[in-house]
Structure formats: C-alpha cells, structure tokens
Amino acid sequence: AVSIRGIEACQIQPGDRVLIMGLGAIGQFLVRLATLQGAEVVAVGRNVLKRTLAHAFGEAQVVLDMREFEDPM
C-alpha cells in the first residue's frame, strides 16, 4: 500500500525520470510500479543482489552503487 500510494501521489507520467534510493522490498516494488507507469527509473542501492534485482525484475534503466558517491556530511 505504501508503494502504490507513493506512485499515485507523484502522478508519474510516461517519460518522467524517477529516482529510487534504497532497494529493499518497498524500493523494488517502486521500481516496478514506476516502470509500469512509463517512467525512466534510476535506482540507487548498496547491495549488489538488490541492484541486480532492480535491473532484472524491476527493469530499472540505470542502477547505481550508492557506495560510489561521497557522503556530503
């Protein structure tokens, strides 16, 4: 329900670019739902298996390793 409400609240349109940070269960579901809405999905996570799933199951167009970026704090 959390994922569906989030997707509805964002009013994603085909061609929109969506960033999803965190690829746990909710993040994976968000990747899939955003893709089904026609969005270009950029998924960011730490775990290699979860990043692989986001690409394979959720069809994220871009999958990034969060550990490759410096912490701004």
PQR file of N, CA, C, O and H, with PARSE charges and radii, in Angstrom:
ATOM      1  N   ALA A   1       0.823  -1.200   0.000 -0.4000 1.5000
ATOM      2  CA  ALA A   1       0.000   0.000   0.000 -0.0000 2.0000
ATOM      3  C   ALA A   1       0.864   1.260   0.000  0.5500 1.7000
ATOM      4  O   ALA A   1       0.518   2.251  -0.644 -0.5500 1.4000
ATOM      5  N   VAL A   2       1.977   1.226   0.714 -0.4000 1.5000
ATOM      6  CA  VAL A   2       2.867   2.393   0.767 -0.0000 2.0000
ATOM      7  C   VAL A   2       3.384   2.723  -0.626  0.5500 1.7000
ATOM      8  O   VAL A   2       3.395   3.887  -1.025 -0.5500 1.4000
ATOM      9  H   VAL A   2       2.258   0.421   1.237  0.4000 1.0000
ATOM     10  N   SER A   3       3.809   1.717  -1.361 -0.4000 1.5000
ATOM     11  CA  SER A   3       4.355   1.944  -2.697 -0.0000 2.0000
ATOM     12  C   SER A   3       3.301   2.475  -3.653  0.5500 1.7000
ATOM     13  O   SER A   3       3.562   3.398  -4.424 -0.5500 1.4000
ATOM     14  H   SER A   3       3.801   0.771  -1.037  0.4000 1.0000
ATOM     15  N   ILE A   4       2.136   1.905  -3.603 -0.4000 1.5000
ATOM     16  CA  ILE A   4       1.065   2.334  -4.505 -0.0000 2.0000
ATOM     17  C   ILE A   4       0.662   3.774  -4.210  0.5500 1.7000
ATOM     18  O   ILE A   4       0.464   4.563  -5.134 -0.5500 1.4000
ATOM     19  H   ILE A   4       1.924   1.155  -2.976  0.4000 1.0000
ATOM     20  N   ARG A   5       0.543   4.116  -2.949 -0.4000 1.5000
ATOM     21  CA  ARG A   5       0.194   5.498  -2.593 -0.0000 2.0000
ATOM     22  C   ARG A   5       1.277   6.469  -3.038  0.5500 1.7000
ATOM     23  O   ARG A   5       0.978   7.571  -3.499 -0.5500 1.4000
ATOM     24  H   ARG A   5       0.704   3.475  -2.199  0.4000 1.0000
ATOM     25  N   GLY A   6       2.528   6.064  -2.900 -0.4000 1.5000
ATOM     26  CA  GLY A   6       3.635   6.920  -3.332 -0.0000 2.0000
ATOM     27  C   GLY A   6       3.616   7.167  -4.829  0.5500 1.7000
ATOM     28  O   GLY A   6       3.821   8.293  -5.282 -0.5500 1.4000
ATOM     29  H   GLY A   6       2.771   5.169  -2.525  0.4000 1.0000
ATOM     30  N   ILE A   7       3.371   6.126  -5.588 -0.4000 1.5000
ATOM     31  CA  ILE A   7       3.301   6.256  -7.044 -0.0000 2.0000
ATOM     32  C   ILE A   7       2.127   7.148  -7.440  0.5500 1.7000
ATOM     33  O   ILE A   7       2.262   8.003  -8.316 -0.5500 1.4000
ATOM     34  H   ILE A   7       3.204   5.211  -5.220  0.4000 1.0000
ATOM     35  N   GLU A   8       0.989   6.954  -6.806 -0.4000 1.5000
ATOM     36  CA  GLU A   8      -0.182   7.787  -7.110 -0.0000 2.0000
ATOM     37  C   GLU A   8       0.062   9.242  -6.746  0.5500 1.7000
ATOM     38  O   GLU A   8      -0.317  10.136  -7.503 -0.5500 1.4000
ATOM     39  H   GLU A   8       0.878   6.260  -6.095  0.4000 1.0000
ATOM     40  N   ALA A   9       0.688   9.498  -5.600 -0.4000 1.5000
ATOM     41  CA  ALA A   9       0.933  10.872  -5.153 -0.0000 2.0000
ATOM     42  C   ALA A   9       1.885  11.609  -6.085  0.5500 1.7000
ATOM     43  O   ALA A   9       1.773  12.823  -6.255 -0.5500 1.4000
ATOM     44  H   ALA A   9       0.995   8.772  -4.985  0.4000 1.0000
ATOM     45  N   CYS A  10       2.814  10.887  -6.685 -0.4000 1.5000
ATOM     46  CA  CYS A  10       3.802  11.516  -7.576 -0.0000 2.0000
ATOM     47  C   CYS A  10       3.237  11.827  -8.957  0.5500 1.7000
ATOM     48  O   CYS A  10       3.823  12.615  -9.700 -0.5500 1.4000
ATOM     49  H   CYS A  10       2.905   9.901  -6.547  0.4000 1.0000
ATOM     50  N   GLN A  11       2.128  11.229  -9.303 -0.4000 1.5000
ATOM     51  CA  GLN A  11       1.490  11.438 -10.610 -0.0000 2.0000
ATOM     52  C   GLN A  11       2.492  11.267 -11.751  0.5500 1.7000
ATOM     53  O   GLN A  11       2.649  12.143 -12.602 -0.5500 1.4000
ATOM     54  H   GLN A  11       1.652  10.589  -8.699  0.4000 1.0000
ATOM     55  N   ILE A  12       3.155  10.131 -11.743 -0.4000 1.5000
ATOM     56  CA  ILE A  12       4.168   9.841 -12.754 -0.0000 2.0000
ATOM     57  C   ILE A  12       3.526   9.727 -14.126  0.5500 1.7000
ATOM     58  O   ILE A  12       2.501   9.070 -14.304 -0.5500 1.4000
ATOM     59  H   ILE A  12       3.028   9.419 -11.052  0.4000 1.0000
ATOM     60  N   GLN A  13       4.153  10.381 -15.087 -0.4000 1.5000
ATOM     61  CA  GLN A  13       3.701  10.361 -16.469 -0.0000 2.0000
ATOM     62  C   GLN A  13       4.723   9.621 -17.321  0.5500 1.7000
ATOM     63  O   GLN A  13       5.902   9.591 -16.968 -0.5500 1.4000
ATOM     64  H   GLN A  13       4.986  10.915 -14.943  0.4000 1.0000
ATOM     65  N   PRO A  14       4.303   9.023 -18.435 -0.5600 1.5000
ATOM     66  CA  PRO A  14       5.269   8.379 -19.332  0.2800 2.0000
ATOM     67  C   PRO A  14       6.366   9.359 -19.729  0.5500 1.7000
ATOM     68  O   PRO A  14       6.090  10.499 -20.101 -0.5500 1.4000
ATOM     69  N   GLY A  15       7.607   8.903 -19.646 -0.4000 1.5000
ATOM     70  CA  GLY A  15       8.746   9.744 -19.994 -0.0000 2.0000
ATOM     71  C   GLY A  15       9.367  10.469 -18.817  0.5500 1.7000
ATOM     72  O   GLY A  15      10.466  11.008 -18.941 -0.5500 1.4000
ATOM     73  H   GLY A  15       7.831   7.977 -19.343  0.4000 1.0000
ATOM     74  N   ASP A  16       8.683  10.497 -17.663 -0.4000 1.5000
ATOM     75  CA  ASP A  16       9.269  11.121 -16.470 -0.0000 2.0000
ATOM     76  C   ASP A  16      10.482  10.321 -16.023  0.5500 1.7000
ATOM     77  O   ASP A  16      10.562   9.116 -16.262 -0.5500 1.4000
ATOM     78  H   ASP A  16       7.790  10.059 -17.562  0.4000 1.0000
ATOM     79  N   ARG A  17      11.431  10.997 -15.369 -0.4000 1.5000
ATOM     80  CA  ARG A  17      12.590  10.319 -14.787 -0.0000 2.0000
ATOM     81  C   ARG A  17      12.374  10.254 -13.283  0.5500 1.7000
ATOM     82  O   ARG A  17      12.095  11.269 -12.644 -0.5500 1.4000
ATOM     83  H   ARG A  17      11.366  11.976 -15.175  0.4000 1.0000
ATOM     84  N   VAL A  18      12.504   9.056 -12.721 -0.4000 1.5000
ATOM     85  CA  VAL A  18      12.244   8.824 -11.304 -0.0000 2.0000
ATOM     86  C   VAL A  18      13.486   8.238 -10.646  0.5500 1.7000
ATOM     87  O   VAL A  18      14.088   7.303 -11.173 -0.5500 1.4000
ATOM     88  H   VAL A  18      12.731   8.232 -13.240  0.4000 1.0000
ATOM     89  N   LEU A  19      13.871   8.786  -9.497 -0.4000 1.5000
ATOM     90  CA  LEU A  19      14.989   8.266  -8.716 -0.0000 2.0000
ATOM     91  C   LEU A  19      14.436   7.516  -7.512  0.5500 1.7000
ATOM     92  O   LEU A  19      13.609   8.039  -6.765 -0.5500 1.4000
ATOM     93  H   LEU A  19      13.382   9.547  -9.069  0.4000 1.0000
ATOM     94  N   ILE A  20      14.902   6.287  -7.336 -0.4000 1.5000
ATOM     95  CA  ILE A  20      14.504   5.488  -6.178 -0.0000 2.0000
ATOM     96  C   ILE A  20      15.767   5.117  -5.424  0.5500 1.7000
ATOM     97  O   ILE A  20      16.629   4.408  -5.942 -0.5500 1.4000
ATOM     98  H   ILE A  20      15.573   5.862  -7.943  0.4000 1.0000
ATOM     99  N   MET A  21      15.866   5.608  -4.186 -0.4000 1.5000
ATOM    100  CA  MET A  21      17.023   5.328  -3.344 -0.0000 2.0000
ATOM    101  C   MET A  21      16.634   4.305  -2.298  0.5500 1.7000
ATOM    102  O   MET A  21      15.688   4.503  -1.536 -0.5500 1.4000
ATOM    103  H   MET A  21      15.166   6.184  -3.765  0.4000 1.0000
ATOM    104  N   GLY A  22      17.369   3.218  -2.271 -0.4000 1.5000
ATOM    105  CA  GLY A  22      17.064   2.129  -1.354 -0.0000 2.0000
ATOM    106  C   GLY A  22      16.297   1.057  -2.099  0.5500 1.7000
ATOM    107  O   GLY A  22      15.212   1.309  -2.622 -0.5500 1.4000
ATOM    108  H   GLY A  22      18.138   3.057  -2.890  0.4000 1.0000
ATOM    109  N   LEU A  23      16.857  -0.133  -2.146 -0.4000 1.5000
ATOM    110  CA  LEU A  23      16.270  -1.181  -2.970 -0.0000 2.0000
ATOM    111  C   LEU A  23      15.834  -2.398  -2.168  0.5500 1.7000
ATOM    112  O   LEU A  23      15.988  -3.541  -2.598 -0.5500 1.4000
ATOM    113  H   LEU A  23      17.738  -0.338  -1.721  0.4000 1.0000
ATOM    114  N   GLY A  24      15.286  -2.120  -0.988 -0.4000 1.5000
ATOM    115  CA  GLY A  24      14.659  -3.182  -0.214 -0.0000 2.0000
ATOM    116  C   GLY A  24      13.344  -3.560  -0.868  0.5500 1.7000
ATOM    117  O   GLY A  24      13.120  -3.242  -2.036 -0.5500 1.4000
ATOM    118  H   GLY A  24      15.161  -1.191  -0.639  0.4000 1.0000
ATOM    119  N   ALA A  25      12.481  -4.226  -0.140 -0.4000 1.5000
ATOM    120  CA  ALA A  25      11.212  -4.693  -0.709 -0.0000 2.0000
ATOM    121  C   ALA A  25      10.367  -3.549  -1.269  0.5500 1.7000
ATOM    122  O   ALA A  25       9.841  -3.652  -2.377 -0.5500 1.4000
ATOM    123  H   ALA A  25      12.663  -4.484   0.809  0.4000 1.0000
ATOM    124  N   ILE A  26      10.235  -2.478  -0.523 -0.4000 1.5000
ATOM    125  CA  ILE A  26       9.430  -1.345  -0.985 -0.0000 2.0000
ATOM    126  C   ILE A  26      10.087  -0.679  -2.185  0.5500 1.7000
ATOM    127  O   ILE A  26       9.410  -0.343  -3.157 -0.5500 1.4000
ATOM    128  H   ILE A  26      10.662  -2.394   0.377  0.4000 1.0000
ATOM    129  N   GLY A  27      11.393  -0.488  -2.123 -0.4000 1.5000
ATOM    130  CA  GLY A  27      12.108   0.112  -3.242 -0.0000 2.0000
ATOM    131  C   GLY A  27      11.987  -0.711  -4.513  0.5500 1.7000
ATOM    132  O   GLY A  27      11.804  -0.155  -5.596 -0.5500 1.4000
ATOM    133  H   GLY A  27      11.942  -0.761  -1.334  0.4000 1.0000
ATOM    134  N   GLN A  28      12.089  -2.035  -4.394 -0.4000 1.5000
ATOM    135  CA  GLN A  28      11.950  -2.909  -5.562 -0.0000 2.0000
ATOM    136  C   GLN A  28      10.564  -2.779  -6.175  0.5500 1.7000
ATOM    137  O   GLN A  28      10.412  -2.733  -7.396 -0.5500 1.4000
ATOM    138  H   GLN A  28      12.238  -2.486  -3.514  0.4000 1.0000
ATOM    139  N   PHE A  29       9.564  -2.720  -5.318 -0.4000 1.5000
ATOM    140  CA  PHE A  29       8.193  -2.581  -5.797 -0.0000 2.0000
ATOM    141  C   PHE A  29       7.994  -1.224  -6.467  0.5500 1.7000
ATOM    142  O   PHE A  29       7.310  -1.126  -7.486 -0.5500 1.4000
ATOM    143  H   PHE A  29       9.688  -2.757  -4.326  0.4000 1.0000
ATOM    144  N   LEU A  30       8.594  -0.175  -5.895 -0.4000 1.5000
ATOM    145  CA  LEU A  30       8.510   1.159  -6.500 -0.0000 2.0000
ATOM    146  C   LEU A  30       9.162   1.184  -7.876  0.5500 1.7000
ATOM    147  O   LEU A  30       8.637   1.803  -8.801 -0.5500 1.4000
ATOM    148  H   LEU A  30       9.150  -0.255  -5.067  0.4000 1.0000
ATOM    149  N   VAL A  31      10.298   0.519  -8.014 -0.4000 1.5000
ATOM    150  CA  VAL A  31      10.963   0.445  -9.315 -0.0000 2.0000
ATOM    151  C   VAL A  31      10.009  -0.142 -10.347  0.5500 1.7000
ATOM    152  O   VAL A  31       9.847   0.405 -11.438 -0.5500 1.4000
ATOM    153  H   VAL A  31      10.724   0.017  -7.262  0.4000 1.0000
ATOM    154  N   ARG A  32       9.389  -1.244  -9.998 -0.4000 1.5000
ATOM    155  CA  ARG A  32       8.478  -1.915 -10.931 -0.0000 2.0000
ATOM    156  C   ARG A  32       7.257  -1.058 -11.249  0.5500 1.7000
ATOM    157  O   ARG A  32       6.871  -0.934 -12.412 -0.5500 1.4000
ATOM    158  H   ARG A  32       9.521  -1.689  -9.112  0.4000 1.0000
ATOM    159  N   LEU A  33       6.652  -0.471 -10.230 -0.4000 1.5000
ATOM    160  CA  LEU A  33       5.461   0.358 -10.454 -0.0000 2.0000
ATOM    161  C   LEU A  33       5.774   1.590 -11.299  0.5500 1.7000
ATOM    162  O   LEU A  33       4.995   1.950 -12.181 -0.5500 1.4000
ATOM    163  H   LEU A  33       6.965  -0.572  -9.286  0.4000 1.0000
ATOM    164  N   ALA A  34       6.896   2.231 -11.038 -0.4000 1.5000
ATOM    165  CA  ALA A  34       7.278   3.415 -11.815 -0.0000 2.0000
ATOM    166  C   ALA A  34       7.534   3.036 -13.270  0.5500 1.7000
ATOM    167  O   ALA A  34       7.172   3.777 -14.184 -0.5500 1.4000
ATOM    168  H   ALA A  34       7.529   1.939 -10.321  0.4000 1.0000
ATOM    169  N   THR A  35       8.154   1.889 -13.480 -0.4000 1.5000
ATOM    170  CA  THR A  35       8.400   1.411 -14.839 -0.0000 2.0000
ATOM    171  C   THR A  35       7.078   1.155 -15.558  0.5500 1.7000
ATOM    172  O   THR A  35       6.925   1.497 -16.730 -0.5500 1.4000
ATOM    173  H   THR A  35       8.448   1.287 -12.738  0.4000 1.0000
ATOM    174  N   LEU A  36       6.134   0.556 -14.856 -0.4000 1.5000
ATOM    175  CA  LEU A  36       4.823   0.300 -15.457 -0.0000 2.0000
ATOM    176  C   LEU A  36       4.083   1.584 -15.811  0.5500 1.7000
ATOM    177  O   LEU A  36       3.236   1.592 -16.704 -0.5500 1.4000
ATOM    178  H   LEU A  36       6.258   0.277 -13.903  0.4000 1.0000
ATOM    179  N   GLN A  37       4.405   2.673 -15.107 -0.4000 1.5000
ATOM    180  CA  GLN A  37       3.802   3.977 -15.409 -0.0000 2.0000
ATOM    181  C   GLN A  37       4.481   4.649 -16.603  0.5500 1.7000
ATOM    182  O   GLN A  37       4.039   5.699 -17.069 -0.5500 1.4000
ATOM    183  H   GLN A  37       5.093   2.667 -14.382  0.4000 1.0000
ATOM    184  N   GLY A  38       5.564   4.030 -17.093 -0.4000 1.5000
ATOM    185  CA  GLY A  38       6.266   4.579 -18.257 -0.0000 2.0000
ATOM    186  C   GLY A  38       7.431   5.479 -17.912  0.5500 1.7000
ATOM    187  O   GLY A  38       7.965   6.165 -18.784 -0.5500 1.4000
ATOM    188  H   GLY A  38       5.924   3.177 -16.715  0.4000 1.0000
ATOM    189  N   ALA A  39       7.835   5.486 -16.652 -0.4000 1.5000
ATOM    190  CA  ALA A  39       8.942   6.346 -16.229 -0.0000 2.0000
ATOM    191  C   ALA A  39      10.290   5.702 -16.557  0.5500 1.7000
ATOM    192  O   ALA A  39      10.411   4.480 -16.650 -0.5500 1.4000
ATOM    193  H   ALA A  39       7.402   4.928 -15.943  0.4000 1.0000
ATOM    194  N   GLU A  40      11.295   6.558 -16.729 -0.4000 1.5000
ATOM    195  CA  GLU A  40      12.687   6.100 -16.789 -0.0000 2.0000
ATOM    196  C   GLU A  40      13.156   6.040 -15.348  0.5500 1.7000
ATOM    197  O   GLU A  40      13.152   7.058 -14.655 -0.5500 1.4000
ATOM    198  H   GLU A  40      11.197   7.550 -16.653  0.4000 1.0000
ATOM    199  N   VAL A  41      13.558   4.873 -14.888 -0.4000 1.5000
ATOM    200  CA  VAL A  41      13.875   4.681 -13.482 -0.0000 2.0000
ATOM    201  C   VAL A  41      15.381   4.615 -13.259  0.5500 1.7000
ATOM    202  O   VAL A  41      16.099   3.862 -13.917 -0.5500 1.4000
ATOM    203  H   VAL A  41      13.561   4.047 -15.450  0.4000 1.0000
ATOM    204  N   VAL A  42      15.836   5.435 -12.302 -0.4000 1.5000
ATOM    205  CA  VAL A  42      17.214   5.395 -11.821 -0.0000 2.0000
ATOM    206  C   VAL A  42      17.131   4.848 -10.398  0.5500 1.7000
ATOM    207  O   VAL A  42      16.533   5.472  -9.522 -0.5500 1.4000
ATOM    208  H   VAL A  42      15.253   6.046 -11.768  0.4000 1.0000
ATOM    209  N   ALA A  43      17.732   3.686 -10.174 -0.4000 1.5000
ATOM    210  CA  ALA A  43      17.690   3.030  -8.871 -0.0000 2.0000
ATOM    211  C   ALA A  43      19.073   3.084  -8.229  0.5500 1.7000
ATOM    212  O   ALA A  43      20.085   2.841  -8.888 -0.5500 1.4000
ATOM    213  H   ALA A  43      18.218   3.179 -10.886  0.4000 1.0000
ATOM    214  N   VAL A  44      19.106   3.405  -6.934 -0.4000 1.5000
ATOM    215  CA  VAL A  44      20.372   3.521  -6.216 -0.0000 2.0000
ATOM    216  C   VAL A  44      20.306   2.662  -4.960  0.5500 1.7000
ATOM    217  O   VAL A  44      19.374   2.778  -4.164 -0.5500 1.4000
ATOM    218  H   VAL A  44      18.285   3.603  -6.399  0.4000 1.0000
ATOM    219  N   GLY A  45      21.306   1.799  -4.789 -0.4000 1.5000
ATOM    220  CA  GLY A  45      21.350   0.939  -3.615 -0.0000 2.0000
ATOM    221  C   GLY A  45      22.772   0.515  -3.308  0.5500 1.7000
ATOM    222  O   GLY A  45      23.699   0.818  -4.059 -0.5500 1.4000
ATOM    223  H   GLY A  45      22.064   1.705  -5.435  0.4000 1.0000
ATOM    224  N   ARG A  46      22.935  -0.183  -2.207 -0.4000 1.5000
ATOM    225  CA  ARG A  46      24.262  -0.639  -1.775 -0.0000 2.0000
ATOM    226  C   ARG A  46      24.494  -2.110  -2.072  0.5500 1.7000
ATOM    227  O   ARG A  46      25.600  -2.500  -2.445 -0.5500 1.4000
ATOM    228  H   ARG A  46      22.182  -0.429  -1.597  0.4000 1.0000
ATOM    229  N   ASN A  47      23.482  -2.915  -1.913 -0.4000 1.5000
ATOM    230  CA  ASN A  47      23.613  -4.361  -2.017 -0.0000 2.0000
ATOM    231  C   ASN A  47      23.604  -4.796  -3.482  0.5500 1.7000
ATOM    232  O   ASN A  47      22.694  -4.453  -4.237 -0.5500 1.4000
ATOM    233  H   ASN A  47      22.583  -2.598  -1.610  0.4000 1.0000
ATOM    234  N   VAL A  48      24.633  -5.560  -3.875 -0.4000 1.5000
ATOM    235  CA  VAL A  48      24.764  -5.959  -5.279 -0.0000 2.0000
ATOM    236  C   VAL A  48      23.588  -6.829  -5.738  0.5500 1.7000
ATOM    237  O   VAL A  48      23.137  -6.684  -6.874 -0.5500 1.4000
ATOM    238  H   VAL A  48      25.372  -5.839  -3.262  0.4000 1.0000
ATOM    239  N   LEU A  49      23.089  -7.713  -4.901 -0.4000 1.5000
ATOM    240  CA  LEU A  49      21.954  -8.548  -5.276 -0.0000 2.0000
ATOM    241  C   LEU A  49      20.705  -7.700  -5.508  0.5500 1.7000
ATOM    242  O   LEU A  49      19.975  -7.910  -6.476 -0.5500 1.4000
ATOM    243  H   LEU A  49      23.456  -7.830  -3.978  0.4000 1.0000
ATOM    244  N   LYS A  50      20.469  -6.753  -4.625 -0.4000 1.5000
ATOM    245  CA  LYS A  50      19.290  -5.892  -4.764 -0.0000 2.0000
ATOM    246  C   LYS A  50      19.394  -4.999  -5.998  0.5500 1.7000
ATOM    247  O   LYS A  50      18.390  -4.727  -6.657 -0.5500 1.4000
ATOM    248  H   LYS A  50      21.062  -6.582  -3.838  0.4000 1.0000
ATOM    249  N   ARG A  51      20.602  -4.545  -6.309 -0.4000 1.5000
ATOM    250  CA  ARG A  51      20.785  -3.754  -7.531 -0.0000 2.0000
ATOM    251  C   ARG A  51      20.517  -4.614  -8.762  0.5500 1.7000
ATOM    252  O   ARG A  51      19.906  -4.153  -9.727 -0.5500 1.4000
ATOM    253  H   ARG A  51      21.417  -4.766  -5.774  0.4000 1.0000
ATOM    254  N   THR A  52      20.973  -5.853  -8.727 -0.4000 1.5000
ATOM    255  CA  THR A  52      20.732  -6.770  -9.838 -0.0000 2.0000
ATOM    256  C   THR A  52      19.243  -7.032 -10.007  0.5500 1.7000
ATOM    257  O   THR A  52      18.735  -7.057 -11.129 -0.5500 1.4000
ATOM    258  H   THR A  52      21.469  -6.227  -7.943  0.4000 1.0000
ATOM    259  N   LEU A  53      18.546  -7.227  -8.899 -0.4000 1.5000
ATOM    260  CA  LEU A  53      17.093  -7.447  -8.961 -0.0000 2.0000
ATOM    261  C   LEU A  53      16.362  -6.226  -9.514  0.5500 1.7000
ATOM    262  O   LEU A  53      15.418  -6.364 -10.291 -0.5500 1.4000
ATOM    263  H   LEU A  53      18.958  -7.207  -7.988  0.4000 1.0000
ATOM    264  N   ALA A  54      16.797  -5.035  -9.116 -0.4000 1.5000
ATOM    265  CA  ALA A  54      16.149  -3.812  -9.603 -0.0000 2.0000
ATOM    266  C   ALA A  54      16.260  -3.718 -11.119  0.5500 1.7000
ATOM    267  O   ALA A  54      15.348  -3.234 -11.789 -0.5500 1.4000
ATOM    268  H   ALA A  54      17.564  -4.923  -8.484  0.4000 1.0000
ATOM    269  N   HIS A  55      17.375  -4.180 -11.648 -0.4000 1.5000
ATOM    270  CA  HIS A  55      17.570  -4.149 -13.098 -0.0000 2.0000
ATOM    271  C   HIS A  55      16.776  -5.267 -13.779  0.5500 1.7000
ATOM    272  O   HIS A  55      16.108  -5.029 -14.785 -0.5500 1.4000
ATOM    273  H   HIS A  55      18.116  -4.573 -11.103  0.4000 1.0000
ATOM    274  N   ALA A  56      16.849  -6.473 -13.238 -0.4000 1.5000
ATOM    275  CA  ALA A  56      16.224  -7.633 -13.881 -0.0000 2.0000
ATOM    276  C   ALA A  56      14.709  -7.682 -13.671  0.5500 1.7000
ATOM    277  O   ALA A  56      13.953  -7.818 -14.633 -0.5500 1.4000
ATOM    278  H   ALA A  56      17.392  -6.666 -12.421  0.4000 1.0000
ATOM    279  N   PHE A  57      14.268  -7.572 -12.425 -0.4000 1.5000
ATOM    280  CA  PHE A  57      12.842  -7.680 -12.109 -0.0000 2.0000
ATOM    281  C   PHE A  57      12.113  -6.365 -12.362  0.5500 1.7000
ATOM    282  O   PHE A  57      11.062  -6.333 -13.001 -0.5500 1.4000
ATOM    283  H   PHE A  57      14.882  -7.461 -11.644  0.4000 1.0000
ATOM    284  N   GLY A  58      12.688  -5.287 -11.851 -0.4000 1.5000
ATOM    285  CA  GLY A  58      12.011  -4.001 -11.945 -0.0000 2.0000
ATOM    286  C   GLY A  58      12.244  -3.275 -13.245  0.5500 1.7000
ATOM    287  O   GLY A  58      11.538  -2.317 -13.561 -0.5500 1.4000
ATOM    288  H   GLY A  58      13.543  -5.313 -11.332  0.4000 1.0000
ATOM    289  N   GLU A  59      13.231  -3.722 -14.005 -0.4000 1.5000
ATOM    290  CA  GLU A  59      13.561  -3.123 -15.295 -0.0000 2.0000
ATOM    291  C   GLU A  59      14.039  -1.679 -15.169  0.5500 1.7000
ATOM    292  O   GLU A  59      13.757  -0.857 -16.041 -0.5500 1.4000
ATOM    293  H   GLU A  59      13.804  -4.501 -13.748  0.4000 1.0000
ATOM    294  N   ALA A  60      14.760  -1.360 -14.092 -0.4000 1.5000
ATOM    295  CA  ALA A  60      15.337  -0.023 -13.954 -0.0000 2.0000
ATOM    296  C   ALA A  60      16.328   0.206 -15.089  0.5500 1.7000
ATOM    297  O   ALA A  60      17.142  -0.667 -15.392 -0.5500 1.4000
ATOM    298  H   ALA A  60      14.989  -2.027 -13.383  0.4000 1.0000
ATOM    299  N   GLN A  61      16.260   1.369 -15.712 -0.4000 1.5000
ATOM    300  CA  GLN A  61      17.149   1.663 -16.827 -0.0000 2.0000
ATOM    301  C   GLN A  61      18.577   1.952 -16.352  0.5500 1.7000
ATOM    302  O   GLN A  61      19.545   1.603 -17.029 -0.5500 1.4000
ATOM    303  H   GLN A  61      15.599   2.078 -15.466  0.4000 1.0000
ATOM    304  N   VAL A  62      18.699   2.587 -15.193 -0.4000 1.5000
ATOM    305  CA  VAL A  62      20.003   2.929 -14.633 -0.0000 2.0000
ATOM    306  C   VAL A  62      20.033   2.420 -13.191  0.5500 1.7000
ATOM    307  O   VAL A  62      19.117   2.695 -12.416 -0.5500 1.4000
ATOM    308  H   VAL A  62      17.914   2.871 -14.643  0.4000 1.0000
ATOM    309  N   VAL A  63      21.080   1.681 -12.833 -0.4000 1.5000
ATOM    310  CA  VAL A  63      21.237   1.179 -11.468 -0.0000 2.0000
ATOM    311  C   VAL A  63      22.626   1.587 -10.982  0.5500 1.7000
ATOM    312  O   VAL A  63      23.634   1.232 -11.593 -0.5500 1.4000
ATOM    313  H   VAL A  63      21.824   1.458 -13.463  0.4000 1.0000
ATOM    314  N   LEU A  64      22.672   2.336  -9.876 -0.4000 1.5000
ATOM    315  CA  LEU A  64      23.929   2.857  -9.353 -0.0000 2.0000
ATOM    316  C   LEU A  64      24.237   2.292  -7.978  0.5500 1.7000
ATOM    317  O   LEU A  64      23.338   1.978  -7.198 -0.5500 1.4000
ATOM    318  H   LEU A  64      21.853   2.624  -9.380  0.4000 1.0000
ATOM    319  N   ASP A  65      25.536   2.171  -7.698 -0.4000 1.5000
ATOM    320  CA  ASP A  65      26.018   1.720  -6.392 -0.0000 2.0000
ATOM    321  C   ASP A  65      26.169   2.949  -5.497  0.5500 1.7000
ATOM    322  O   ASP A  65      27.001   3.816  -5.766 -0.5500 1.4000
ATOM    323  H   ASP A  65      26.266   2.427  -8.332  0.4000 1.0000
ATOM    324  N   MET A  66      25.378   3.024  -4.450 -0.4000 1.5000
ATOM    325  CA  MET A  66      25.390   4.166  -3.540 -0.0000 2.0000
ATOM    326  C   MET A  66      26.766   4.379  -2.915  0.5500 1.7000
ATOM    327  O   MET A  66      27.117   5.505  -2.562 -0.5500 1.4000
ATOM    328  H   MET A  66      24.703   2.320  -4.231  0.4000 1.0000
ATOM    329  N   ARG A  67      27.535   3.322  -2.778 -0.4000 1.5000
ATOM    330  CA  ARG A  67      28.849   3.423  -2.131 -0.0000 2.0000
ATOM    331  C   ARG A  67      29.869   4.155  -2.983  0.5500 1.7000
ATOM    332  O   ARG A  67      30.932   4.524  -2.485 -0.5500 1.4000
ATOM    333  H   ARG A  67      27.250   2.408  -3.064  0.4000 1.0000
ATOM    334  N   GLU A  68      29.569   4.375  -4.262 -0.4000 1.5000
ATOM    335  CA  GLU A  68      30.487   5.066  -5.152 -0.0000 2.0000
ATOM    336  C   GLU A  68      30.453   6.581  -4.993  0.5500 1.7000
ATOM    337  O   GLU A  68      31.274   7.286  -5.581 -0.5500 1.4000
ATOM    338  H   GLU A  68      28.705   4.075  -4.667  0.4000 1.0000
ATOM    339  N   PHE A  69      29.526   7.078  -4.217 -0.4000 1.5000
ATOM    340  CA  PHE A  69      29.370   8.513  -4.046 -0.0000 2.0000
ATOM    341  C   PHE A  69      29.830   8.944  -2.658  0.5500 1.7000
ATOM    342  O   PHE A  69      29.630   8.223  -1.680 -0.5500 1.4000
ATOM    343  H   PHE A  69      28.859   6.506  -3.740  0.4000 1.0000
ATOM    344  N   GLU A  70      30.441  10.110  -2.577 -0.4000 1.5000
ATOM    345  CA  GLU A  70      30.910  10.617  -1.295 -0.0000 2.0000
ATOM    346  C   GLU A  70      29.733  11.081  -0.432  0.5500 1.7000
ATOM    347  O   GLU A  70      28.748  11.616  -0.941 -0.5500 1.4000
ATOM    348  H   GLU A  70      30.604  10.695  -3.372  0.4000 1.0000
ATOM    349  N   ASP A  71      29.850  10.871   0.845 -0.4000 1.5000
ATOM    350  CA  ASP A  71      28.848  11.371   1.789 -0.0000 2.0000
ATOM    351  C   ASP A  71      29.054  12.875   1.942  0.5500 1.7000
ATOM    352  O   ASP A  71      30.136  13.299   2.347 -0.5500 1.4000
ATOM    353  H   ASP A  71      30.650  10.437   1.259  0.4000 1.0000
ATOM    354  N   PRO A  72      28.053  13.689   1.631 -0.5600 1.5000
ATOM    355  CA  PRO A  72      28.228  15.150   1.706  0.2800 2.0000
ATOM    356  C   PRO A  72      28.379  15.681   3.125  0.5500 1.7000
ATOM    357  O   PRO A  72      28.724  16.847   3.315 -0.5500 1.4000
ATOM    358  N   MET A  73      28.124  14.839   4.121 -0.4000 1.5000
ATOM    359  CA  MET A  73      28.245  15.282   5.505 -0.0000 2.0000
ATOM    360  C   MET A  73      29.636  15.055   5.942  0.5500 1.7000
ATOM    361  O   MET A  73      29.980  15.354   7.085 -0.5500 1.4000
ATOM    362  H   MET A  73      27.843  13.892   3.966  0.4000 1.0000
TER
END
